[in-house]
Amino acid sequence: MKIIISPAKSLDFENKATTSLYTQPRFIEQSVKLNKKLKTISRKKLSELMKISNDLAVLNYDRNQSWQPDFNLDNAKQAVFAFTGEVFRGIDVNSLSEEKIPELQDKLRILSGLYGLLKPLDLIQPYRLEMGTKLKVGRKENLYKFWDTTLANSLNEELADDELLINLASSEYFKALPKKVLKVPMITPVFKDFKNGQYKTIMTFAKKARGLMVRYIIDHNIETLDDLKGFDIDGYGFSQEMSTETELVFTR
């Protein structure tokens, strides 16, 4: 079983990770190409391209200029410890026992606009580059064209023929994995809350639930679809009625 999630815009590079173990990103050559392009973009253009405030544009301009590919624990941090959005709050890696870190490293993959596909312990430097950003690199008109089939092929290599891919990524990031290229069975968990007389996906809650499911899979050594249906954290429960062959729906 492999799990894919999206990264987060919010980052923590102030606090050290609870482990000194680390790995290097697989697609660093592609990251160098992207950073070379980002380095040419002014603060003003960065603000327009990424639809961010002037202050954030200044911050990320400086990040782009200082980024360099020789990662170590002094200038970079393990990805799963660096990202701090709702999904990662759900994972809560800082409370994960050290014995469980290798399993997390084996099962979890983080999609990224700059780094492509990250293992949890891959070192990263601070950045902002969402997958949906319309960044033209050479003849590639956006990041989906830039990454093309690279990330899907990488997952195909990692997964055995009958091994499940659990899609906990957002639609923006999942688009970086062309369905026609993925050769493995895939399930997308969906989380819905009852509000105003109906079940609906509330994105803030859904993001947290995605992280909680990652943690559940690691804590309980989940390997099968039936085991995954047992997810019952934060009041969620599996709905057979609302689920399909490709979606597992959890409601509360």
PDB file of C-alpha atoms in Angstrom:
ATOM      1  CA  MET A   1       0.000   0.000   0.000  1.00  0.00           C
ATOM      2  CA  LYS A   2       1.152   3.491  -0.875  1.00  0.00           C
ATOM      3  CA  ILE A   3      -0.532   6.754   0.124  1.00  0.00           C
ATOM      4  CA  ILE A   4      -0.337  10.033  -1.778  1.00  0.00           C
ATOM      5  CA  ILE A   5      -1.052  13.426  -0.221  1.00  0.00           C
ATOM      6  CA  SER A   6      -0.635  17.080  -1.174  1.00  0.00           C
ATOM      7  CA  PRO A   7       1.997  19.318   0.432  1.00  0.00           C
ATOM      8  CA  ALA A   8       1.187  22.405   2.503  1.00  0.00           C
ATOM      9  CA  LYS A   9       1.861  26.080   1.915  1.00  0.00           C
ATOM     10  CA  SER A  10       2.671  26.597   5.605  1.00  0.00           C
ATOM     11  CA  LEU A  11       6.170  25.506   6.629  1.00  0.00           C
ATOM     12  CA  ASP A  12       8.181  25.125   9.838  1.00  0.00           C
ATOM     13  CA  PHE A  13      11.916  25.488   9.453  1.00  0.00           C
ATOM     14  CA  GLU A  14      12.464  26.833  12.963  1.00  0.00           C
ATOM     15  CA  ASN A  15      12.106  23.608  14.947  1.00  0.00           C
ATOM     16  CA  LYS A  16      14.301  20.566  14.411  1.00  0.00           C
ATOM     17  CA  ALA A  17      12.784  17.241  13.388  1.00  0.00           C
ATOM     18  CA  THR A  18      12.563  14.529  16.031  1.00  0.00           C
ATOM     19  CA  THR A  19      14.813  12.269  13.944  1.00  0.00           C
ATOM     20  CA  SER A  20      18.208  12.775  12.344  1.00  0.00           C
ATOM     21  CA  LEU A  21      17.382  10.261   9.612  1.00  0.00           C
ATOM     22  CA  TYR A  22      16.968  11.751   6.145  1.00  0.00           C
ATOM     23  CA  THR A  23      16.958  10.950   2.438  1.00  0.00           C
ATOM     24  CA  GLN A  24      17.472  13.040  -0.694  1.00  0.00           C
ATOM     25  CA  PRO A  25      14.679  13.923  -3.168  1.00  0.00           C
ATOM     26  CA  ARG A  26      14.608  11.727  -6.263  1.00  0.00           C
ATOM     27  CA  PHE A  27      13.816  14.475  -8.771  1.00  0.00           C
ATOM     28  CA  ILE A  28      16.370  17.087  -7.740  1.00  0.00           C
ATOM     29  CA  GLU A  29      17.477  17.678 -11.366  1.00  0.00           C
ATOM     30  CA  GLN A  30      13.949  18.747 -12.254  1.00  0.00           C
ATOM     31  CA  SER A  31      13.807  20.909  -9.120  1.00  0.00           C
ATOM     32  CA  VAL A  32      16.981  22.680 -10.235  1.00  0.00           C
ATOM     33  CA  LYS A  33      15.372  23.488 -13.606  1.00  0.00           C
ATOM     34  CA  LEU A  34      12.267  24.860 -11.915  1.00  0.00           C
ATOM     35  CA  ASN A  35      14.275  26.925  -9.453  1.00  0.00           C
ATOM     36  CA  LYS A  36      16.389  28.332 -12.282  1.00  0.00           C
ATOM     37  CA  LYS A  37      13.158  29.627 -13.823  1.00  0.00           C
ATOM     38  CA  LEU A  38      11.832  30.919 -10.486  1.00  0.00           C
ATOM     39  CA  LYS A  39      15.057  32.840  -9.882  1.00  0.00           C
ATOM     40  CA  THR A  40      14.318  34.953 -12.989  1.00  0.00           C
ATOM     41  CA  ILE A  41      10.898  36.112 -11.748  1.00  0.00           C
ATOM     42  CA  SER A  42      10.673  39.490  -9.999  1.00  0.00           C
ATOM     43  CA  ARG A  43       8.802  40.069  -6.747  1.00  0.00           C
ATOM     44  CA  LYS A  44       5.999  41.844  -8.598  1.00  0.00           C
ATOM     45  CA  LYS A  45       5.631  39.082 -11.198  1.00  0.00           C
ATOM     46  CA  LEU A  46       5.774  36.454  -8.461  1.00  0.00           C
ATOM     47  CA  SER A  47       2.881  38.161  -6.684  1.00  0.00           C
ATOM     48  CA  GLU A  48       0.833  38.085  -9.889  1.00  0.00           C
ATOM     49  CA  LEU A  49       1.801  34.533 -10.866  1.00  0.00           C
ATOM     50  CA  MET A  50       1.065  33.006  -7.472  1.00  0.00           C
ATOM     51  CA  LYS A  51      -1.754  35.399  -6.517  1.00  0.00           C
ATOM     52  CA  ILE A  52      -0.073  36.264  -3.223  1.00  0.00           C
ATOM     53  CA  SER A  53       0.481  39.446  -1.219  1.00  0.00           C
ATOM     54  CA  ASN A  54       3.536  41.652  -1.676  1.00  0.00           C
ATOM     55  CA  ASP A  55       4.950  40.447   1.649  1.00  0.00           C
ATOM     56  CA  LEU A  56       4.614  36.812   0.605  1.00  0.00           C
ATOM     57  CA  ALA A  57       6.107  37.648  -2.780  1.00  0.00           C
ATOM     58  CA  VAL A  58       9.171  39.152  -1.081  1.00  0.00           C
ATOM     59  CA  LEU A  59       9.494  36.097   1.190  1.00  0.00           C
ATOM     60  CA  ASN A  60       9.292  33.655  -1.697  1.00  0.00           C
ATOM     61  CA  TYR A  61      11.525  35.716  -3.966  1.00  0.00           C
ATOM     62  CA  ASP A  62      14.189  35.492  -1.257  1.00  0.00           C
ATOM     63  CA  ARG A  63      13.549  31.750  -0.896  1.00  0.00           C
ATOM     64  CA  ASN A  64      14.005  31.266  -4.636  1.00  0.00           C
ATOM     65  CA  GLN A  65      17.264  33.206  -4.686  1.00  0.00           C
ATOM     66  CA  SER A  66      18.790  31.338  -1.736  1.00  0.00           C
ATOM     67  CA  TRP A  67      17.626  27.871  -2.834  1.00  0.00           C
ATOM     68  CA  GLN A  68      20.468  25.533  -3.815  1.00  0.00           C
ATOM     69  CA  PRO A  69      20.438  21.766  -4.343  1.00  0.00           C
ATOM     70  CA  ASP A  70      23.092  20.584  -1.890  1.00  0.00           C
ATOM     71  CA  PHE A  71      20.748  19.639   0.934  1.00  0.00           C
ATOM     72  CA  ASN A  72      21.886  18.793   4.452  1.00  0.00           C
ATOM     73  CA  LEU A  73      20.407  19.075   7.952  1.00  0.00           C
ATOM     74  CA  ASP A  74      21.847  22.586   8.336  1.00  0.00           C
ATOM     75  CA  ASN A  75      20.106  24.113   5.308  1.00  0.00           C
ATOM     76  CA  ALA A  76      17.109  21.801   4.802  1.00  0.00           C
ATOM     77  CA  LYS A  77      14.548  19.737   6.718  1.00  0.00           C
ATOM     78  CA  GLN A  78      12.731  16.437   6.248  1.00  0.00           C
ATOM     79  CA  ALA A  79       9.534  17.085   4.277  1.00  0.00           C
ATOM     80  CA  VAL A  80       7.007  15.494   6.643  1.00  0.00           C
ATOM     81  CA  PHE A  81       8.388  17.597   9.500  1.00  0.00           C
ATOM     82  CA  ALA A  82       8.609  20.801   7.420  1.00  0.00           C
ATOM     83  CA  PHE A  83       5.004  20.946   6.155  1.00  0.00           C
ATOM     84  CA  THR A  84       2.501  22.148   8.772  1.00  0.00           C
ATOM     85  CA  GLY A  85      -0.928  22.411   7.081  1.00  0.00           C
ATOM     86  CA  GLU A  86      -4.122  20.645   8.174  1.00  0.00           C
ATOM     87  CA  VAL A  87      -3.175  17.307   6.599  1.00  0.00           C
ATOM     88  CA  PHE A  88       0.128  17.316   8.461  1.00  0.00           C
ATOM     89  CA  ARG A  89      -1.525  18.315  11.717  1.00  0.00           C
ATOM     90  CA  GLY A  90      -3.625  15.189  11.265  1.00  0.00           C
ATOM     91  CA  ILE A  91      -0.517  13.056  10.724  1.00  0.00           C
ATOM     92  CA  ASP A  92       1.153  14.670  13.774  1.00  0.00           C
ATOM     93  CA  VAL A  93       4.531  13.173  12.943  1.00  0.00           C
ATOM     94  CA  ASN A  94       6.160  14.646  16.049  1.00  0.00           C
ATOM     95  CA  SER A  95       4.173  12.230  18.210  1.00  0.00           C
ATOM     96  CA  LEU A  96       4.952   9.212  16.015  1.00  0.00           C
ATOM     97  CA  SER A  97       7.285   6.684  17.639  1.00  0.00           C
ATOM     98  CA  GLU A  98      10.696   6.321  16.044  1.00  0.00           C
ATOM     99  CA  GLU A  99       9.957   2.653  15.321  1.00  0.00           C
ATOM    100  CA  LYS A 100       7.099   3.741  13.041  1.00  0.00           C
ATOM    101  CA  ILE A 101       9.165   6.195  10.965  1.00  0.00           C
ATOM    102  CA  PRO A 102      10.436   3.517   8.515  1.00  0.00           C
ATOM    103  CA  GLU A 103       6.854   2.413   7.801  1.00  0.00           C
ATOM    104  CA  LEU A 104       5.817   6.021   7.167  1.00  0.00           C
ATOM    105  CA  GLN A 105       8.827   6.412   4.878  1.00  0.00           C
ATOM    106  CA  ASP A 106       7.826   3.295   2.967  1.00  0.00           C
ATOM    107  CA  LYS A 107       4.117   4.033   2.536  1.00  0.00           C
ATOM    108  CA  LEU A 108       3.684   7.806   2.241  1.00  0.00           C
ATOM    109  CA  ARG A 109       4.432   9.970  -0.799  1.00  0.00           C
ATOM    110  CA  ILE A 110       3.955  13.741  -0.943  1.00  0.00           C
ATOM    111  CA  LEU A 111       3.245  15.395  -4.286  1.00  0.00           C
ATOM    112  CA  SER A 112       5.001  18.734  -4.793  1.00  0.00           C
ATOM    113  CA  GLY A 113       5.135  21.388  -7.494  1.00  0.00           C
ATOM    114  CA  LEU A 114       8.874  21.908  -6.998  1.00  0.00           C
ATOM    115  CA  TYR A 115      10.068  18.483  -5.862  1.00  0.00           C
ATOM    116  CA  GLY A 116       7.677  16.230  -7.777  1.00  0.00           C
ATOM    117  CA  LEU A 117       7.228  13.281  -5.448  1.00  0.00           C
ATOM    118  CA  LEU A 118       8.717  13.235  -1.964  1.00  0.00           C
ATOM    119  CA  LYS A 119       9.299  10.549   0.611  1.00  0.00           C
ATOM    120  CA  PRO A 120       8.603  11.764   4.171  1.00  0.00           C
ATOM    121  CA  LEU A 121      12.291  11.974   5.113  1.00  0.00           C
ATOM    122  CA  ASP A 122      13.431  13.644   1.885  1.00  0.00           C
ATOM    123  CA  LEU A 123      15.146  16.928   2.659  1.00  0.00           C
ATOM    124  CA  ILE A 124      13.587  20.094   1.271  1.00  0.00           C
ATOM    125  CA  GLN A 125      14.377  23.782   1.443  1.00  0.00           C
ATOM    126  CA  PRO A 126      11.641  26.410   1.922  1.00  0.00           C
ATOM    127  CA  TYR A 127       9.616  27.094  -1.213  1.00  0.00           C
ATOM    128  CA  ARG A 128       6.204  27.932  -2.566  1.00  0.00           C
ATOM    129  CA  LEU A 129       5.124  26.452  -5.881  1.00  0.00           C
ATOM    130  CA  GLU A 130       1.641  25.013  -6.067  1.00  0.00           C
ATOM    131  CA  MET A 131       1.031  22.388  -8.734  1.00  0.00           C
ATOM    132  CA  GLY A 132      -1.667  24.521 -10.366  1.00  0.00           C
ATOM    133  CA  THR A 133       0.688  27.494 -10.852  1.00  0.00           C
ATOM    134  CA  LYS A 134       0.846  28.505 -14.522  1.00  0.00           C
ATOM    135  CA  LEU A 135       4.627  28.546 -14.636  1.00  0.00           C
ATOM    136  CA  LYS A 136       6.049  28.126 -18.131  1.00  0.00           C
ATOM    137  CA  VAL A 137       9.358  26.263 -18.196  1.00  0.00           C
ATOM    138  CA  GLY A 138      10.963  26.046 -21.624  1.00  0.00           C
ATOM    139  CA  ARG A 139       8.327  24.608 -23.962  1.00  0.00           C
ATOM    140  CA  LYS A 140       6.252  23.272 -21.062  1.00  0.00           C
ATOM    141  CA  GLU A 141       3.340  25.638 -20.506  1.00  0.00           C
ATOM    142  CA  ASN A 142       2.608  24.622 -16.898  1.00  0.00           C
ATOM    143  CA  LEU A 143       3.710  22.235 -14.160  1.00  0.00           C
ATOM    144  CA  TYR A 144       1.396  19.450 -15.297  1.00  0.00           C
ATOM    145  CA  LYS A 145       3.129  19.506 -18.677  1.00  0.00           C
ATOM    146  CA  PHE A 146       6.522  19.814 -16.993  1.00  0.00           C
ATOM    147  CA  TRP A 147       6.061  16.729 -14.805  1.00  0.00           C
ATOM    148  CA  ASP A 148       4.053  14.955 -17.536  1.00  0.00           C
ATOM    149  CA  THR A 149       4.129  11.188 -16.834  1.00  0.00           C
ATOM    150  CA  THR A 150       7.221  11.277 -14.601  1.00  0.00           C
ATOM    151  CA  LEU A 151       5.452  11.052 -11.251  1.00  0.00           C
ATOM    152  CA  ALA A 152       2.905   8.443 -12.306  1.00  0.00           C
ATOM    153  CA  ASN A 153       5.673   6.274 -13.751  1.00  0.00           C
ATOM    154  CA  SER A 154       7.608   6.621 -10.512  1.00  0.00           C
ATOM    155  CA  LEU A 155       4.628   5.336  -8.528  1.00  0.00           C
ATOM    156  CA  ASN A 156       4.162   2.473 -10.986  1.00  0.00           C
ATOM    157  CA  GLU A 157       7.767   1.442 -10.336  1.00  0.00           C
ATOM    158  CA  GLU A 158       7.259   1.506  -6.579  1.00  0.00           C
ATOM    159  CA  LEU A 159       3.974  -0.373  -6.455  1.00  0.00           C
ATOM    160  CA  ALA A 160       3.521  -4.088  -7.039  1.00  0.00           C
ATOM    161  CA  ASP A 161       0.814  -5.038  -9.565  1.00  0.00           C
ATOM    162  CA  ASP A 162      -1.830  -5.743  -6.946  1.00  0.00           C
ATOM    163  CA  GLU A 163      -0.736  -3.121  -4.422  1.00  0.00           C
ATOM    164  CA  LEU A 164      -3.265  -0.430  -3.513  1.00  0.00           C
ATOM    165  CA  LEU A 165      -2.722   3.283  -4.036  1.00  0.00           C
ATOM    166  CA  ILE A 166      -4.648   5.368  -1.511  1.00  0.00           C
ATOM    167  CA  ASN A 167      -5.349   8.817  -2.956  1.00  0.00           C
ATOM    168  CA  LEU A 168      -5.554  11.399  -0.177  1.00  0.00           C
ATOM    169  CA  ALA A 169      -4.312  14.245  -2.386  1.00  0.00           C
ATOM    170  CA  SER A 170      -6.333  17.247  -3.533  1.00  0.00           C
ATOM    171  CA  SER A 171      -7.653  17.302  -7.103  1.00  0.00           C
ATOM    172  CA  GLU A 172      -5.089  20.013  -7.977  1.00  0.00           C
ATOM    173  CA  TYR A 173      -2.219  17.705  -7.110  1.00  0.00           C
ATOM    174  CA  PHE A 174      -3.771  14.441  -8.243  1.00  0.00           C
ATOM    175  CA  LYS A 175      -3.967  15.908 -11.772  1.00  0.00           C
ATOM    176  CA  ALA A 176      -0.166  15.553 -11.859  1.00  0.00           C
ATOM    177  CA  LEU A 177      -0.737  11.777 -12.047  1.00  0.00           C
ATOM    178  CA  PRO A 178      -2.412  11.042 -15.414  1.00  0.00           C
ATOM    179  CA  LYS A 179      -4.955   8.269 -14.810  1.00  0.00           C
ATOM    180  CA  LYS A 180      -4.148   6.594 -18.111  1.00  0.00           C
ATOM    181  CA  VAL A 181      -0.548   6.155 -16.952  1.00  0.00           C
ATOM    182  CA  LEU A 182      -1.219   4.778 -13.458  1.00  0.00           C
ATOM    183  CA  LYS A 183      -1.303   0.988 -13.655  1.00  0.00           C
ATOM    184  CA  VAL A 184      -2.281   0.148 -10.082  1.00  0.00           C
ATOM    185  CA  PRO A 185      -5.667  -0.146  -8.333  1.00  0.00           C
ATOM    186  CA  MET A 186      -6.546   3.130  -6.615  1.00  0.00           C
ATOM    187  CA  ILE A 187      -9.011   4.118  -3.913  1.00  0.00           C
ATOM    188  CA  THR A 188      -9.956   7.692  -2.981  1.00  0.00           C
ATOM    189  CA  PRO A 189     -11.277   8.173   0.571  1.00  0.00           C
ATOM    190  CA  VAL A 190     -13.880  10.961   0.851  1.00  0.00           C
ATOM    191  CA  PHE A 191     -14.876  12.619   4.124  1.00  0.00           C
ATOM    192  CA  LYS A 192     -18.304  14.199   4.614  1.00  0.00           C
ATOM    193  CA  ASP A 193     -19.948  16.043   7.488  1.00  0.00           C
ATOM    194  CA  PHE A 194     -23.690  16.333   8.088  1.00  0.00           C
ATOM    195  CA  LYS A 195     -24.641  19.996   7.790  1.00  0.00           C
ATOM    196  CA  ASN A 196     -27.923  21.747   6.984  1.00  0.00           C
ATOM    197  CA  GLY A 197     -29.699  18.461   6.418  1.00  0.00           C
ATOM    198  CA  GLN A 198     -27.169  16.844   4.083  1.00  0.00           C
ATOM    199  CA  TYR A 199     -23.723  15.288   3.944  1.00  0.00           C
ATOM    200  CA  LYS A 200     -21.102  17.480   2.327  1.00  0.00           C
ATOM    201  CA  THR A 201     -17.334  17.774   2.157  1.00  0.00           C
ATOM    202  CA  ILE A 202     -16.085  20.658   4.299  1.00  0.00           C
ATOM    203  CA  MET A 203     -12.564  21.211   3.075  1.00  0.00           C
ATOM    204  CA  THR A 204     -10.887  22.193   6.361  1.00  0.00           C
ATOM    205  CA  PHE A 205     -12.292  19.098   8.065  1.00  0.00           C
ATOM    206  CA  ALA A 206     -11.527  16.902   5.047  1.00  0.00           C
ATOM    207  CA  LYS A 207      -7.870  17.967   4.996  1.00  0.00           C
ATOM    208  CA  LYS A 208      -7.465  17.123   8.675  1.00  0.00           C
ATOM    209  CA  ALA A 209      -9.228  13.779   8.112  1.00  0.00           C
ATOM    210  CA  ARG A 210      -6.809  12.910   5.303  1.00  0.00           C
ATOM    211  CA  GLY A 211      -3.926  13.336   7.710  1.00  0.00           C
ATOM    212  CA  LEU A 212      -5.727  11.356  10.407  1.00  0.00           C
ATOM    213  CA  MET A 213      -6.201   8.509   7.938  1.00  0.00           C
ATOM    214  CA  VAL A 214      -2.484   8.486   7.097  1.00  0.00           C
ATOM    215  CA  ARG A 215      -1.743   8.215  10.809  1.00  0.00           C
ATOM    216  CA  TYR A 216      -4.392   5.497  11.233  1.00  0.00           C
ATOM    217  CA  ILE A 217      -2.825   3.430   8.439  1.00  0.00           C
ATOM    218  CA  ILE A 218       0.611   3.681  10.044  1.00  0.00           C
ATOM    219  CA  ASP A 219      -0.529   3.143  13.650  1.00  0.00           C
ATOM    220  CA  HIS A 220      -2.648   0.091  12.795  1.00  0.00           C
ATOM    221  CA  ASN A 221      -0.454  -1.451  10.074  1.00  0.00           C
ATOM    222  CA  ILE A 222      -3.315  -1.249   7.568  1.00  0.00           C
ATOM    223  CA  GLU A 223      -2.692  -3.345   4.456  1.00  0.00           C
ATOM    224  CA  THR A 224      -6.142  -4.141   3.017  1.00  0.00           C
ATOM    225  CA  LEU A 225      -9.224  -2.258   1.888  1.00  0.00           C
ATOM    226  CA  ASP A 226     -11.367  -3.979   4.507  1.00  0.00           C
ATOM    227  CA  ASP A 227      -8.986  -2.855   7.236  1.00  0.00           C
ATOM    228  CA  LEU A 228      -9.114   0.703   5.897  1.00  0.00           C
ATOM    229  CA  LYS A 229     -12.906   0.713   6.214  1.00  0.00           C
ATOM    230  CA  GLY A 230     -12.384   0.459   9.969  1.00  0.00           C
ATOM    231  CA  PHE A 231     -11.188   4.086  10.128  1.00  0.00           C
ATOM    232  CA  ASP A 232     -13.153   5.660  12.983  1.00  0.00           C
ATOM    233  CA  ILE A 233     -11.113   8.634  14.157  1.00  0.00           C
ATOM    234  CA  ASP A 234     -12.715  11.977  15.091  1.00  0.00           C
ATOM    235  CA  GLY A 235     -16.230  10.561  14.835  1.00  0.00           C
ATOM    236  CA  TYR A 236     -15.989   9.378  11.222  1.00  0.00           C
ATOM    237  CA  GLY A 237     -17.460   6.051  10.164  1.00  0.00           C
ATOM    238  CA  PHE A 238     -17.501   4.117   6.908  1.00  0.00           C
ATOM    239  CA  SER A 239     -20.656   4.461   4.774  1.00  0.00           C
ATOM    240  CA  GLN A 240     -21.226   1.412   2.587  1.00  0.00           C
ATOM    241  CA  GLU A 241     -24.284   3.054   1.043  1.00  0.00           C
ATOM    242  CA  MET A 242     -22.444   6.168  -0.145  1.00  0.00           C
ATOM    243  CA  SER A 243     -19.243   4.426  -1.243  1.00  0.00           C
ATOM    244  CA  THR A 244     -18.403   3.182  -4.742  1.00  0.00           C
ATOM    245  CA  GLU A 245     -15.797   0.874  -6.251  1.00  0.00           C
ATOM    246  CA  THR A 246     -13.297   3.730  -6.398  1.00  0.00           C
ATOM    247  CA  GLU A 247     -14.368   5.902  -3.447  1.00  0.00           C
ATOM    248  CA  LEU A 248     -14.619   5.033   0.234  1.00  0.00           C
ATOM    249  CA  VAL A 249     -16.951   7.534   1.900  1.00  0.00           C
ATOM    250  CA  PHE A 250     -16.664   8.272   5.609  1.00  0.00           C
ATOM    251  CA  THR A 251     -19.323  10.372   7.333  1.00  0.00           C
ATOM    252  CA  ARG A 252     -19.984  11.961  10.688  1.00  0.00           C
TER     253      ARG A 252
END
